[in-house]
Every structure is written in structure tokens, then in C-alpha cells.
């Protein structure tokens, strides 16, 4: 549901706010491409949406001047964009802090610019944990517990297979100390 929600938000901005720049970032290229594909399909399904003027695996340009760009999570290669209307960081808990700190300044010249972080928990570390724990002026949504979307038998099998540490983070949005922590 997180990726679908982000795809709808990104497509909405690109379609209904002409000239907008939407950036999709994730730790890995495959993750960013997956969300990019969902956003593309959402755009194509929207009635009356402006047509694409490009056909690229990494960028969509619409007739209304909006652009959607897919970027891998590397601080060295994502800098250079200015005034994005929306930046989406997928699997933010697994994305490196330097990526987060590299995209934030891009919003400085964008009065309506928004940063949208989505993720499951992944330890008590990094910018996503800090944001989720109350640092900064953020609107937080969730978590949706596994029991709200999966049946009890499936969840019990998952708990047995994964162990409590992985299960609680993945299905209960619980931030836990790293499994390799000494203290």
C-alpha cells in the first residue's frame, strides 16, 4: 500500500500541477524503478492525463511540462535538481543518510515542495528512525499492523520463519536495536 499511495501522489502532482518535477529516490536502482513503474501505470490510467512526450526508462516528460525522474540512492549522482515539487524516498529506513541530506536542499527554492518518506522499520538508526521518532516538523501516517492486512495463519508462519526481530519490524513497524548490537 505504501508504494501505491506514493505512486498516486506523484502522478497527481505531475498531472494536475503543470511544470512540476517529481523525483523518485530509493536505496537501489531496482527499488526506484519499481516505484517509477507504478507511477507510470497510475499516470496512464488517469482519465484525461496529459500525454507523455518521452519514452525513457528513467524519466517521463508530460505535455504539460511536468517531469517524473527515477534516481538511484547515491548522494554523488542525484544532486543537481532544483525546485522539485515532490521528492519520494522509497524504503527510507534503508536509504543512506547522505542521500536524504543531499535531496533536502533541492526543496529550498520550491515553495510548495514536499518530501515524502515511505518505509517499514529497519532498526533504531538513520534519518528515517529520527523522523519517525519525532524529530522535525513532519506529518506521520501509520503504521498499519500486519494483523490489519494479513490473516493470522500467514502471520504466524512468517513469525516462525523470520524470527521475532525481523517480523516485528516488517509487520508491526517496530523500531528495534540492531541484531548485531553489543550493548
PDB file of C-alpha atoms in Angstrom:
ATOM      1  CA  UNK A   1       0.000   0.000   0.000  1.00  0.00           C
ATOM      2  CA  UNK A   2       2.868   2.452   0.661  1.00  0.00           C
ATOM      3  CA  UNK A   3       4.203   2.346  -2.882  1.00  0.00           C
ATOM      4  CA  UNK A   4       0.742   2.557  -4.415  1.00  0.00           C
ATOM      5  CA  UNK A   5      -0.070   5.617  -2.306  1.00  0.00           C
ATOM      6  CA  UNK A   6       3.217   7.259  -3.293  1.00  0.00           C
ATOM      7  CA  UNK A   7       2.583   6.471  -6.973  1.00  0.00           C
ATOM      8  CA  UNK A   8      -0.868   8.061  -6.840  1.00  0.00           C
ATOM      9  CA  UNK A   9       0.526  11.148  -5.097  1.00  0.00           C
ATOM     10  CA  UNK A  10       3.353  11.510  -7.622  1.00  0.00           C
ATOM     11  CA  UNK A  11       1.085  11.033 -10.625  1.00  0.00           C
ATOM     12  CA  UNK A  12      -1.449  13.505  -9.218  1.00  0.00           C
ATOM     13  CA  UNK A  13       1.198  16.195  -8.802  1.00  0.00           C
ATOM     14  CA  UNK A  14       2.615  15.619 -12.303  1.00  0.00           C
ATOM     15  CA  UNK A  15      -0.817  15.607 -13.950  1.00  0.00           C
ATOM     16  CA  UNK A  16      -2.588  18.428 -12.130  1.00  0.00           C
ATOM     17  CA  UNK A  17       0.308  20.788 -11.413  1.00  0.00           C
ATOM     18  CA  UNK A  18       1.814  21.603 -14.829  1.00  0.00           C
ATOM     19  CA  UNK A  19       5.565  22.107 -14.894  1.00  0.00           C
ATOM     20  CA  UNK A  20       6.146  20.068 -11.741  1.00  0.00           C
ATOM     21  CA  UNK A  21       9.238  17.993 -11.083  1.00  0.00           C
ATOM     22  CA  UNK A  22       8.699  14.719  -9.223  1.00  0.00           C
ATOM     23  CA  UNK A  23      11.805  12.822  -8.099  1.00  0.00           C
ATOM     24  CA  UNK A  24      11.715   9.171  -7.078  1.00  0.00           C
ATOM     25  CA  UNK A  25      14.647   8.001  -4.972  1.00  0.00           C
ATOM     26  CA  UNK A  26      15.379   4.658  -3.342  1.00  0.00           C
ATOM     27  CA  UNK A  27      18.442   2.931  -1.960  1.00  0.00           C
ATOM     28  CA  UNK A  28      18.766   0.752  -5.034  1.00  0.00           C
ATOM     29  CA  UNK A  29      18.090   1.284  -8.705  1.00  0.00           C
ATOM     30  CA  UNK A  30      15.667  -1.676  -8.801  1.00  0.00           C
ATOM     31  CA  UNK A  31      13.588  -0.250  -5.939  1.00  0.00           C
ATOM     32  CA  UNK A  32      13.401   3.181  -7.565  1.00  0.00           C
ATOM     33  CA  UNK A  33      12.468   1.610 -10.908  1.00  0.00           C
ATOM     34  CA  UNK A  34       9.670  -0.410  -9.284  1.00  0.00           C
ATOM     35  CA  UNK A  35       8.025   2.706  -7.852  1.00  0.00           C
ATOM     36  CA  UNK A  36       8.646   4.566 -11.129  1.00  0.00           C
ATOM     37  CA  UNK A  37       6.755   1.827 -13.000  1.00  0.00           C
ATOM     38  CA  UNK A  38       3.800   2.052 -10.584  1.00  0.00           C
ATOM     39  CA  UNK A  39       3.700   5.803 -11.011  1.00  0.00           C
ATOM     40  CA  UNK A  40       3.826   5.444 -14.806  1.00  0.00           C
ATOM     41  CA  UNK A  41       0.910   2.978 -14.771  1.00  0.00           C
ATOM     42  CA  UNK A  42      -1.051   5.288 -12.481  1.00  0.00           C
ATOM     43  CA  UNK A  43      -0.458   8.174 -14.905  1.00  0.00           C
ATOM     44  CA  UNK A  44      -1.541   6.071 -17.893  1.00  0.00           C
ATOM     45  CA  UNK A  45      -4.756   5.016 -16.133  1.00  0.00           C
ATOM     46  CA  UNK A  46      -5.781   8.571 -15.183  1.00  0.00           C
ATOM     47  CA  UNK A  47      -8.598   9.860 -17.402  1.00  0.00           C
ATOM     48  CA  UNK A  48      -7.591  12.958 -19.352  1.00  0.00           C
ATOM     49  CA  UNK A  49      -3.981  12.858 -18.175  1.00  0.00           C
ATOM     50  CA  UNK A  50      -1.506  14.756 -20.356  1.00  0.00           C
ATOM     51  CA  UNK A  51       0.331  12.501 -22.782  1.00  0.00           C
ATOM     52  CA  UNK A  52       3.976  11.505 -22.439  1.00  0.00           C
ATOM     53  CA  UNK A  53       6.397  13.298 -24.728  1.00  0.00           C
ATOM     54  CA  UNK A  54       9.302  10.956 -23.898  1.00  0.00           C
ATOM     55  CA  UNK A  55       9.696   7.216 -23.659  1.00  0.00           C
ATOM     56  CA  UNK A  56      12.574   6.631 -21.276  1.00  0.00           C
ATOM     57  CA  UNK A  57      13.184   4.024 -18.580  1.00  0.00           C
ATOM     58  CA  UNK A  58      14.287   6.769 -16.138  1.00  0.00           C
ATOM     59  CA  UNK A  59      12.238   9.840 -16.989  1.00  0.00           C
ATOM     60  CA  UNK A  60       8.716  10.735 -18.021  1.00  0.00           C
ATOM     61  CA  UNK A  61       8.046  14.145 -19.544  1.00  0.00           C
ATOM     62  CA  UNK A  62       4.397  15.136 -19.953  1.00  0.00           C
ATOM     63  CA  UNK A  63       2.794  17.547 -22.417  1.00  0.00           C
ATOM     64  CA  UNK A  64       2.046  19.902 -19.534  1.00  0.00           C
ATOM     65  CA  UNK A  65       5.771  20.292 -18.819  1.00  0.00           C
ATOM     66  CA  UNK A  66       5.845  18.068 -15.743  1.00  0.00           C
ATOM     67  CA  UNK A  67       8.689  15.595 -15.319  1.00  0.00           C
ATOM     68  CA  UNK A  68       8.984  12.413 -13.269  1.00  0.00           C
ATOM     69  CA  UNK A  69      12.573  11.274 -12.768  1.00  0.00           C
ATOM     70  CA  UNK A  70      13.758   7.966 -11.291  1.00  0.00           C
ATOM     71  CA  UNK A  71      17.045   8.143  -9.355  1.00  0.00           C
ATOM     72  CA  UNK A  72      19.131   5.517  -7.560  1.00  0.00           C
ATOM     73  CA  UNK A  73      20.045   6.359  -3.971  1.00  0.00           C
ATOM     74  CA  UNK A  74      23.555   7.674  -4.439  1.00  0.00           C
ATOM     75  CA  UNK A  75      24.373  11.089  -2.977  1.00  0.00           C
ATOM     76  CA  UNK A  76      27.123  11.527  -5.571  1.00  0.00           C
ATOM     77  CA  UNK A  77      24.812  11.165  -8.569  1.00  0.00           C
ATOM     78  CA  UNK A  78      21.468  12.672  -7.557  1.00  0.00           C
ATOM     79  CA  UNK A  79      22.498  16.254  -6.891  1.00  0.00           C
ATOM     80  CA  UNK A  80      21.760  18.937  -9.452  1.00  0.00           C
ATOM     81  CA  UNK A  81      17.973  19.010  -9.481  1.00  0.00           C
ATOM     82  CA  UNK A  82      16.322  22.187  -8.288  1.00  0.00           C
ATOM     83  CA  UNK A  83      12.834  23.143  -7.228  1.00  0.00           C
ATOM     84  CA  UNK A  84      11.186  19.730  -7.216  1.00  0.00           C
ATOM     85  CA  UNK A  85       7.522  19.832  -6.289  1.00  0.00           C
ATOM     86  CA  UNK A  86       7.738  16.352  -4.776  1.00  0.00           C
ATOM     87  CA  UNK A  87      10.564  14.044  -3.732  1.00  0.00           C
ATOM     88  CA  UNK A  88       9.609  10.486  -2.815  1.00  0.00           C
ATOM     89  CA  UNK A  89      12.150   8.345  -0.962  1.00  0.00           C
ATOM     90  CA  UNK A  90      11.064   4.706  -1.037  1.00  0.00           C
ATOM     91  CA  UNK A  91      12.331   2.299   1.644  1.00  0.00           C
ATOM     92  CA  UNK A  92      13.659   5.312   3.512  1.00  0.00           C
ATOM     93  CA  UNK A  93      14.810   3.291   6.531  1.00  0.00           C
ATOM     94  CA  UNK A  94      17.297   1.505   4.276  1.00  0.00           C
ATOM     95  CA  UNK A  95      18.392   4.615   2.381  1.00  0.00           C
ATOM     96  CA  UNK A  96      21.664   6.201   3.466  1.00  0.00           C
ATOM     97  CA  UNK A  97      21.601   9.435   5.435  1.00  0.00           C
ATOM     98  CA  UNK A  98      23.765  11.250   2.862  1.00  0.00           C
ATOM     99  CA  UNK A  99      21.074  10.711   0.219  1.00  0.00           C
ATOM    100  CA  UNK A 100      18.452  12.295   2.484  1.00  0.00           C
ATOM    101  CA  UNK A 101      20.768  15.215   3.250  1.00  0.00           C
ATOM    102  CA  UNK A 102      21.518  15.650  -0.471  1.00  0.00           C
ATOM    103  CA  UNK A 103      17.872  15.936  -1.540  1.00  0.00           C
ATOM    104  CA  UNK A 104      16.686  18.302   1.215  1.00  0.00           C
ATOM    105  CA  UNK A 105      18.442  21.407  -0.220  1.00  0.00           C
ATOM    106  CA  UNK A 106      16.701  20.813  -3.556  1.00  0.00           C
ATOM    107  CA  UNK A 107      13.457  21.907  -1.883  1.00  0.00           C
ATOM    108  CA  UNK A 108      14.848  25.309  -0.820  1.00  0.00           C
ATOM    109  CA  UNK A 109      13.624  27.019  -3.998  1.00  0.00           C
ATOM    110  CA  UNK A 110      10.312  25.202  -4.151  1.00  0.00           C
ATOM    111  CA  UNK A 111       7.635  26.946  -2.037  1.00  0.00           C
ATOM    112  CA  UNK A 112       5.198  24.021  -2.392  1.00  0.00           C
ATOM    113  CA  UNK A 113       7.917  21.359  -2.374  1.00  0.00           C
ATOM    114  CA  UNK A 114       7.286  18.232  -0.329  1.00  0.00           C
ATOM    115  CA  UNK A 115       9.415  15.322   0.776  1.00  0.00           C
ATOM    116  CA  UNK A 116       7.536  12.026   1.151  1.00  0.00           C
ATOM    117  CA  UNK A 117       9.286   9.205   3.027  1.00  0.00           C
ATOM    118  CA  UNK A 118       7.887   5.688   3.000  1.00  0.00           C
ATOM    119  CA  UNK A 119       9.295   2.610   4.615  1.00  0.00           C
ATOM    120  CA  UNK A 120       8.977  -0.226   7.034  1.00  0.00           C
ATOM    121  CA  UNK A 121      11.132  -0.013  10.144  1.00  0.00           C
ATOM    122  CA  UNK A 122      14.761  -1.150   9.981  1.00  0.00           C
ATOM    123  CA  UNK A 123      16.480  -0.635  13.310  1.00  0.00           C
ATOM    124  CA  UNK A 124      16.920   2.366  15.580  1.00  0.00           C
ATOM    125  CA  UNK A 125      19.256   4.183  13.232  1.00  0.00           C
ATOM    126  CA  UNK A 126      19.316   6.661  10.400  1.00  0.00           C
ATOM    127  CA  UNK A 127      17.257   9.629   9.320  1.00  0.00           C
ATOM    128  CA  UNK A 128      14.006   7.690   8.909  1.00  0.00           C
ATOM    129  CA  UNK A 129      14.110   6.475  12.505  1.00  0.00           C
ATOM    130  CA  UNK A 130      14.873  10.025  13.698  1.00  0.00           C
ATOM    131  CA  UNK A 131      11.986  11.474  11.677  1.00  0.00           C
ATOM    132  CA  UNK A 132       9.556   8.744  12.750  1.00  0.00           C
ATOM    133  CA  UNK A 133      10.587   9.191  16.391  1.00  0.00           C
ATOM    134  CA  UNK A 134       9.538  12.823  16.389  1.00  0.00           C
ATOM    135  CA  UNK A 135      12.482  14.811  15.039  1.00  0.00           C
ATOM    136  CA  UNK A 136      11.360  17.655  12.809  1.00  0.00           C
ATOM    137  CA  UNK A 137       8.054  19.081  11.688  1.00  0.00           C
ATOM    138  CA  UNK A 138       6.597  16.064   9.866  1.00  0.00           C
ATOM    139  CA  UNK A 139       3.143  14.620   9.345  1.00  0.00           C
ATOM    140  CA  UNK A 140       3.308  10.926  10.097  1.00  0.00           C
ATOM    141  CA  UNK A 141       0.900   8.288   8.809  1.00  0.00           C
ATOM    142  CA  UNK A 142       0.684   4.713  10.007  1.00  0.00           C
ATOM    143  CA  UNK A 143       1.727   2.258  10.979  1.00  0.00           C
ATOM    144  CA  UNK A 144      -0.619  -0.339   9.644  1.00  0.00           C
ATOM    145  CA  UNK A 145      -0.059  -3.508  11.616  1.00  0.00           C
ATOM    146  CA  UNK A 146       0.289  -6.820   9.814  1.00  0.00           C
ATOM    147  CA  UNK A 147      -2.857  -8.091  11.515  1.00  0.00           C
ATOM    148  CA  UNK A 148      -4.849  -5.404   9.679  1.00  0.00           C
ATOM    149  CA  UNK A 149      -3.961  -6.747   6.224  1.00  0.00           C
ATOM    150  CA  UNK A 150      -2.878 -10.384   6.650  1.00  0.00           C
ATOM    151  CA  UNK A 151      -4.616 -13.410   8.130  1.00  0.00           C
ATOM    152  CA  UNK A 152      -3.426 -14.842  11.453  1.00  0.00           C
ATOM    153  CA  UNK A 153      -2.122 -18.118   9.993  1.00  0.00           C
ATOM    154  CA  UNK A 154       0.078 -16.329   7.457  1.00  0.00           C
ATOM    155  CA  UNK A 155       1.471 -14.044  10.162  1.00  0.00           C
ATOM    156  CA  UNK A 156       2.236 -16.943  12.490  1.00  0.00           C
ATOM    157  CA  UNK A 157       4.094 -18.756   9.706  1.00  0.00           C
ATOM    158  CA  UNK A 158       6.038 -15.568   8.982  1.00  0.00           C
ATOM    159  CA  UNK A 159       6.963 -15.108  12.656  1.00  0.00           C
ATOM    160  CA  UNK A 160       8.219 -18.708  12.852  1.00  0.00           C
ATOM    161  CA  UNK A 161      10.190 -18.386   9.624  1.00  0.00           C
ATOM    162  CA  UNK A 162      11.647 -14.892  10.166  1.00  0.00           C
ATOM    163  CA  UNK A 163      12.057 -14.746  13.919  1.00  0.00           C
ATOM    164  CA  UNK A 164      10.714 -12.039  16.212  1.00  0.00           C
ATOM    165  CA  UNK A 165      13.250  -9.310  15.331  1.00  0.00           C
ATOM    166  CA  UNK A 166      12.570  -9.286  11.583  1.00  0.00           C
ATOM    167  CA  UNK A 167       8.868  -9.991  11.985  1.00  0.00           C
ATOM    168  CA  UNK A 168       8.211  -7.118  14.401  1.00  0.00           C
ATOM    169  CA  UNK A 169       9.929  -4.604  12.143  1.00  0.00           C
ATOM    170  CA  UNK A 170       8.395  -5.820   8.894  1.00  0.00           C
ATOM    171  CA  UNK A 171       4.848  -6.469  10.066  1.00  0.00           C
ATOM    172  CA  UNK A 172       4.423  -4.299  13.179  1.00  0.00           C
ATOM    173  CA  UNK A 173       6.517  -1.224  12.282  1.00  0.00           C
ATOM    174  CA  UNK A 174       8.558  -1.639  15.450  1.00  0.00           C
ATOM    175  CA  UNK A 175      11.975   0.011  15.509  1.00  0.00           C
ATOM    176  CA  UNK A 176      14.356  -2.331  17.328  1.00  0.00           C
ATOM    177  CA  UNK A 177      18.041  -2.263  18.207  1.00  0.00           C
ATOM    178  CA  UNK A 178      20.232  -3.844  15.563  1.00  0.00           C
ATOM    179  CA  UNK A 179      20.690  -7.598  15.821  1.00  0.00           C
ATOM    180  CA  UNK A 180      24.424  -7.013  15.817  1.00  0.00           C
ATOM    181  CA  UNK A 181      24.395  -4.501  18.704  1.00  0.00           C
ATOM    182  CA  UNK A 182      26.732  -5.336  21.559  1.00  0.00           C
ATOM    183  CA  UNK A 183      25.176  -3.031  24.150  1.00  0.00           C
TER     184      UNK A 183
END
